[in-house]
Amino acid sequence: MDVKQHCVKLSVQPIRALVDEKFVILVQNALPGSKITIHALHRCEDGQHWQAFAHYVADTTGAVNVSEDFSLGGTYSGLEPMGLLWGLKPVPGSKPGLRMRKKNVQIPMEVTVSVYHDHQTEGFMDQVPLAAVVVERWYMAPGVRRIPITEDGLTATLFLPPGPGPFPGLLDLWGGGGQLVEYRAALLASHGIASMALDYLTCKFTMETGKSVGNNYFETAYRVLSQHPQILGSRIAMLGLSLGTSITLRMAVYSKVVKLRCAVCISGSHVQPPDGSVMDILSYFNTNIEKTRTENNEVIWRDLLLPIPSDPTSKVEMGRLQCPLLLIVGEDDQNWCAYESAMDIKEMMERAGNSHLLTLLSYPNTGHLIEPPYSPHARASLFKDLTTHQKSMVLWGGQTLEHSRAQEDSWKKMLVFLRENLYGGTKPGATLLSQL
């Protein structure tokens, strides 16, 4: 190796940032025209390692700028400034079915970015890189407060933005996997929206009694959030993913307690029994369990609610919706019939004359798990059924590049939607990134 290559310099800016903020990776002092590999490595909290790498050729000054130069191969090709994040995949030899999800939002996601000589595809952890930098990616901006909520039987976590407030609020509901998932709520609070992550499938009440929660559980969560002294009680939104969409639409249309300023629904459906518990909704899905398909040992559930029923008593009466609604769907969703549901919701609202309340974002080649920007795409992963406790490999769908593009685009548009409806057009939290 040429002695000059011992002086290769690597910089990543900003070195500490929110997970939805872009960074710039710059390599300098390489040999002009030399081949180099830039590698990203992340060790999850479960001990699993994820990596991405890309091949570049240094320019006549010995530099590579990932934001301006094309990758010639590796995990991704082309001009992809954030490919080393969204392209992360389990290292060879990892157990199948992994999905990356942040558990502890109070500590950063650390990614080691390294530079290696030549175009390499393996053995990165067995050699010394030419240069390396550890980058911190945060879900919580400085000053965001994390407050566990256990009052009134809730299992939830409230994230408050920095400052005295008062802030608009948001109830954040995930899907059928249960658990208290906090990272999206923490990131929303980092953008000025107080957000409460709510566990409604594996919450303390259900674990202790064996009973599923009813509508009153979500109304209680809404009341606790809206009555918090730092929350603007008249400016509350709900955000649901997958099964969380079913709950969000039901509460938005039928609840006499929950009065939403707006709602966001990702990868879900309005098809469900008009009343009942969460378990009643799940039981309704399972009436068509014979429509489950398996391809390449991966379970596909998207057909369970197809065809979309014409019977209006089998779905939420979307014509009654009175608040703005943002629907985000992937057209290659293999888990839910989200696209078909969105088309039916659109038609229902057009017939009722309230379609002006609907904003629809539909993305080709995008799967079910539409996450915050630069989250690695899991086309399939292990999923534990909460009723049978069995694990299966579930196909979520999507192609990595298009799915990643959809995540970035939908997140930006969702923040605009929430700000317009909760803040009236101002941009709270816009200065938070500069604090990192």
Phi, psi and omega in degrees: 000135179297140183299333181297332183288346174290346183257013179302134180249143179228131175227144175231122181230133353285148182281341178227120187202168170291156184293338181264013179259136178288153171235166180243122178255123183232125174254134179227161175069019170281167176292131178307131180077004182280153177274134176223157175242129175256130191234139175241137182225131178229134175255114181290168179293340177273004177090354180281144180258137177237144181217158169215151178208155181214149183259132180226164173237126181295145180282189185293345176261002181082025184243153170225128175244111185297335179283346185235341185255154184269135170284135181266359180161183184111219178294328179214164177231158177094191181273102184222088184303329183247017182299333180287350173258303183291342179273002180301133178223155177304139180296153179307137181096354179290157177292148184288158172084019181284148173223132183275122178217131181285128180265308183256103184281355180275354174237153185281161165279119181260130179235125177266116177261127185228158177242133179234153177287139175072177178267106185245157181231353182202172176072021184296322185281355181260004181224164181269125180288163176290329178198155181208147179221138175263125183251139177255129177241120188251146169265339180250119174288160176305133178093347176292135182252134179255121186233108176297139180242120178234357183293152178055031175078011181278151167241102189203166173224128178259132175247121180254134177296165176297152176100174185281342184078202001285156183243153167293157184239163181213134171266125186249115182243125174269197191253211191288357178279348180070198181075164177266101184261119193252342196292327179289320178296321178297320181290322177295321176296329177292345177251019170093008181243113178298125189229134179249112173283129187238126173267123181235357179252323181241030182289168183302319180302312181292320181294327183274328185254340185078005181256147177277157182282154176255186181301331182296335179295317180287327176292325176294317178299317177300315182294315179300317180294312185290336181266000178295137185299341180256013181246139173279101189297339180267004182231073182240137176241163169236144179231121180234140174245133174060241178301330177299333175295318179302315181293315183299313181294320179299313183292322182297324185268320191254335187291136174271353180260315185280114178242098188271143171283328178192170179218148176235129180232127184242125169056050180220196185214157175264357182281119183184163173295146187292340181212164179126183183273176174301321180294329176295322178296314180296321179295324178297318178299320187284352176295339178249031187299337180291348178277357176299134178244156175228125176231129182054040180063022177244131185278134178241121183251002189298340184275354187299328182254010181258147354290154178304124185294145175276339179296115183295341179281357180258011180206161179297137181283086187293340176294345179269354182298137184238006178237157178301140182231129173252118175257130178237119184224150173257132184283353175247026177295117180260001183258320178230156175274060187293319182293313179298322178295319180298320179296322179289321176300316179300315181294318179299318182287327176296318179296325184274350180082017177243023181292344176295344179276350188261131168240123184244125174246114182238127189240122176296151175055029180244138185266203188281316189274078179273107190250179172301160186305145172071009172290136178301141182276126174252103179291328176212150177201166177291139181223134180260121177287124185287341180269317181265344183064016178269147177258140176217158176275115185255134178271118179267330178095178178097149171255137194307311184296308182295322178297318180294320176300318181295322179298316181293315183292315183292326179295314179300315182289329177293318178298319177297315179302313181294318180294318181298322184270335181261330183245354180072031173103345177285169184237077177294149177080000183294336181267359185295324184299328181290345180278343184281000000 
